[in-house]
Coordinates of N, CA and C in Angstrom, one line a residue:
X187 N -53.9 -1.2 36.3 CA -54.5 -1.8 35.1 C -55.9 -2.2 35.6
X188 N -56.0 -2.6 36.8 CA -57.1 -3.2 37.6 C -58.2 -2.0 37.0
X189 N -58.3 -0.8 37.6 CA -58.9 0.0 38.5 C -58.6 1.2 37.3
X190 N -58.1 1.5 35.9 CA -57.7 2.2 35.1 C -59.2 2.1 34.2
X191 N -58.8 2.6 33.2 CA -60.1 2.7 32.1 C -59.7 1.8 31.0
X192 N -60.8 1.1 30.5 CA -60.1 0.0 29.4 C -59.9 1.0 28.1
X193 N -58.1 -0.7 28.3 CA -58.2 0.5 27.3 C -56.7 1.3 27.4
X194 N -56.8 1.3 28.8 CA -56.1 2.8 29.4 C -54.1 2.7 29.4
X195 N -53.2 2.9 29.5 CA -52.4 3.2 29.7 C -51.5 3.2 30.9
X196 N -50.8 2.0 32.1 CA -50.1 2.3 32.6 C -48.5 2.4 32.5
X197 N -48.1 4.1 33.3 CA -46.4 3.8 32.6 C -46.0 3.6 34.2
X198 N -45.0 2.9 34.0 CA -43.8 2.6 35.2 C -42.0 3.1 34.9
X199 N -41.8 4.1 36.0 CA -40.3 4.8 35.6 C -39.7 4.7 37.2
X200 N -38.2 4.3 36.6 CA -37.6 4.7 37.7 C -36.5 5.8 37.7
X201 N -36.3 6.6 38.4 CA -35.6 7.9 38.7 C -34.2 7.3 39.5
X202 N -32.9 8.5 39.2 CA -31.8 8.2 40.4 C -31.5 9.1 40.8
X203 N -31.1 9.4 41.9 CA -30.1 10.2 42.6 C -31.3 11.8 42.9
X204 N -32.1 11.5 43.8 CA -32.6 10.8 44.5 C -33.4 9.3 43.8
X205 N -33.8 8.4 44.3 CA -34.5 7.4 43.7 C -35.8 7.6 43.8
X206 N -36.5 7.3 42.4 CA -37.8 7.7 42.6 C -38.4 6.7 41.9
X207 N -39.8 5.7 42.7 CA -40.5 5.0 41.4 C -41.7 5.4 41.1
X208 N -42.2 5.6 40.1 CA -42.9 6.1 39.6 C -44.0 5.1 38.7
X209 N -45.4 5.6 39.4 CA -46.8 4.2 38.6 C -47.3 5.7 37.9
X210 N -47.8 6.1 36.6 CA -48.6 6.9 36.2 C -50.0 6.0 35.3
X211 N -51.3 6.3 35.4 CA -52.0 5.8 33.8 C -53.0 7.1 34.2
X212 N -53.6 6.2 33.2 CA -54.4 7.7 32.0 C -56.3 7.5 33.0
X213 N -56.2 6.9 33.7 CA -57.4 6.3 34.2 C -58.4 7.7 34.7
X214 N -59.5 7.7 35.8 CA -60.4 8.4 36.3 C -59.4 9.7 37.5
X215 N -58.6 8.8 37.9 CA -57.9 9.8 38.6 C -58.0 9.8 40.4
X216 N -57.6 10.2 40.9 CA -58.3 9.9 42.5 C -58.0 11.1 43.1
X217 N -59.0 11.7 43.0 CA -59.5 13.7 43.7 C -58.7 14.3 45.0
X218 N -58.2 15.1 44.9 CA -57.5 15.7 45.7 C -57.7 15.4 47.7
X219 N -58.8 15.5 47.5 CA -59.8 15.7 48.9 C -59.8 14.0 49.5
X220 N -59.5 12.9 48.3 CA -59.2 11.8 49.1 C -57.8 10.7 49.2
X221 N -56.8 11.3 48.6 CA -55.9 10.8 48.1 C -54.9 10.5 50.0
X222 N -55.2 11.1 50.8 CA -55.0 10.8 51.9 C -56.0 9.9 52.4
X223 N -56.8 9.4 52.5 CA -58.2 8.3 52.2 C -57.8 6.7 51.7
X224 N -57.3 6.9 50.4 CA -56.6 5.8 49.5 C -55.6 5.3 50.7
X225 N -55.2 5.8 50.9 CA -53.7 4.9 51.6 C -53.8 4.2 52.7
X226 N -55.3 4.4 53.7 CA -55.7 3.9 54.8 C -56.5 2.4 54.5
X227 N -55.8 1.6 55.5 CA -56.8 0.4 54.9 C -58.1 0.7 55.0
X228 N -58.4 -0.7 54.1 CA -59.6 -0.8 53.8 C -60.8 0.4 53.0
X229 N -60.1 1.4 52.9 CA -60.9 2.1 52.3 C -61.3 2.0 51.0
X230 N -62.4 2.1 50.1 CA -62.6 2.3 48.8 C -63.2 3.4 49.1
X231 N -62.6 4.1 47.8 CA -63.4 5.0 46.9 C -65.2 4.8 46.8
X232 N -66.2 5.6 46.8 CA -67.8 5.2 46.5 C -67.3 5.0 45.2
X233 N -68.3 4.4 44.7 CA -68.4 3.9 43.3 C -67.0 3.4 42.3
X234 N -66.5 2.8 43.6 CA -64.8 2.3 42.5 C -65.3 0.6 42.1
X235 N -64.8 0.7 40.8 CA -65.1 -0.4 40.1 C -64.6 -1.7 40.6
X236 N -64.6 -2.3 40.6 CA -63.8 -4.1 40.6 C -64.1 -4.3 42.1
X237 N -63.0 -5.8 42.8 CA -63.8 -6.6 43.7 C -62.5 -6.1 44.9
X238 N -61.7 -5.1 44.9 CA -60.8 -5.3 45.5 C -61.0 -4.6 47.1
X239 N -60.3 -5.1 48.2 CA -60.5 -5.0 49.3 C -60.1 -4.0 50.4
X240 N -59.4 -2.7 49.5 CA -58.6 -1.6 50.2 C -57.4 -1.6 50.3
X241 N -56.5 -2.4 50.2 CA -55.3 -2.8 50.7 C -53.9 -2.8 49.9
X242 N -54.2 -2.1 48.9 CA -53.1 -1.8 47.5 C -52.2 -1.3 48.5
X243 N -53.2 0.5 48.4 CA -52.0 1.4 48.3 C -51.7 1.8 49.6
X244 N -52.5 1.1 50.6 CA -52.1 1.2 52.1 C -50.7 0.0 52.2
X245 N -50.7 -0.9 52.2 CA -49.9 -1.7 52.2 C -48.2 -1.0 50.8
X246 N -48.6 -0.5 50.1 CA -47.6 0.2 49.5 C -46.8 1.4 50.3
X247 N -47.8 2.0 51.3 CA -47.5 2.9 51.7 C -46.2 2.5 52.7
X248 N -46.6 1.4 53.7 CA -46.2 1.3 54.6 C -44.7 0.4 54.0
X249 N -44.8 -0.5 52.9 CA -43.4 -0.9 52.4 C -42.4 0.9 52.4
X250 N -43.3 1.4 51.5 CA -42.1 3.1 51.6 C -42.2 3.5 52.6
X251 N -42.6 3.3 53.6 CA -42.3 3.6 55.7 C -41.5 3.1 56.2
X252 N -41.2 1.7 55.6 CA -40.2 1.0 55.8 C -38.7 1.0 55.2
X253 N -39.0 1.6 54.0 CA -37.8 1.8 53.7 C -37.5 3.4 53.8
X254 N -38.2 3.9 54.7 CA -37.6 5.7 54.9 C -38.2 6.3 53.5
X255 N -38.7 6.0 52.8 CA -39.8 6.4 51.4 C -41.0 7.3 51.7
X256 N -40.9 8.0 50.6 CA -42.6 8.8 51.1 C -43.3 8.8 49.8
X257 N -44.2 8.1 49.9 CA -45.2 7.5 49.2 C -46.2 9.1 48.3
X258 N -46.0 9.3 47.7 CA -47.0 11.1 47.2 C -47.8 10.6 46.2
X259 N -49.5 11.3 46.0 CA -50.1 10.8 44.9 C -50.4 12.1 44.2
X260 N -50.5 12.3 43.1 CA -50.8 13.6 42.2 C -51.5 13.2 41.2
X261 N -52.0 13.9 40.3 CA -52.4 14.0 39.3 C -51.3 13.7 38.2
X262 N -51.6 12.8 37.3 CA -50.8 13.0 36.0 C -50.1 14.1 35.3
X263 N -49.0 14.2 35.1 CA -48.5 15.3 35.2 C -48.6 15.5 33.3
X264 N -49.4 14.7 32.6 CA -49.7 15.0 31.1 C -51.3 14.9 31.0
X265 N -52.1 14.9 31.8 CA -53.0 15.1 31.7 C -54.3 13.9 32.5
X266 N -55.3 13.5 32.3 CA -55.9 12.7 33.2 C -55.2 11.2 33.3
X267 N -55.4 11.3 34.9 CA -55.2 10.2 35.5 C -54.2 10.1 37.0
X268 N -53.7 9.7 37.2 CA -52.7 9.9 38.4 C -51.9 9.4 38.4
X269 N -50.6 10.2 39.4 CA -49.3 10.0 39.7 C -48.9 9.5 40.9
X270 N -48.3 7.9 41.5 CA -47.9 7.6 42.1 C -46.5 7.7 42.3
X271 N -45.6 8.3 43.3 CA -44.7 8.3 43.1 C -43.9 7.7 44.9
X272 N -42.5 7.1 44.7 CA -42.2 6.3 46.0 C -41.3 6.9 45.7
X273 N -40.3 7.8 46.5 CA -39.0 8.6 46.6 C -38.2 8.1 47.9
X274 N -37.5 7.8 47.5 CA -36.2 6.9 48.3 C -34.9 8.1 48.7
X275 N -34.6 7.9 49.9 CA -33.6 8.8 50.2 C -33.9 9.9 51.0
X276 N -34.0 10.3 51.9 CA -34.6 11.6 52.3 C -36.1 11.6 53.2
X277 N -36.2 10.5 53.1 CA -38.1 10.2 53.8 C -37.8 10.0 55.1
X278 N -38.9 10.4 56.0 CA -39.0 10.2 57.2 C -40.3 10.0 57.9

């Protein structure tokens, strides 16, 4: 909601068997080339909006490290914006 386009759309789903949670919105998107980038602290994006300090989706990551989760980011699978997804079961 933060970091989306106003305005914009976020959905939240959860999957079973395997377990899967899922953050999608409709926002700018985050480019292939840094989506391994995002997950390291302290990193921002150049030119990412608002005041925030790096620490979302690195700190996300490492909760799904902890629980044997593998944290994946994709593109929206309906069109712009991106797909976070936390898959439970099977992670190493």
């Amino acid at each position: 909601i933060r970091y989306g386009r106003g305005g914009g759309v976020v959905t939240l789903a959860l999957k079973d068997s395997p377990v899967v949670l899922s953050v999608t919105d409709d926002g700018p998107g985050i480019p292939p080339e840094e989506r391994a980038l995002v997950v390291e602290r302290f990193y921002r994006r150049s030119g990412a909006p608002g005041d925030g300090c790096g620490l979302g989706l690195a700190i996300a990551r490492e909760i799904a490290i902890r629980h044997r989760a593998i944290l994946a980011i994709a593109d929206n699978p309906r069109g712009a914006g991106t797909q976070i997804e936390v898959k439970f079961g099977g992670g190493s």
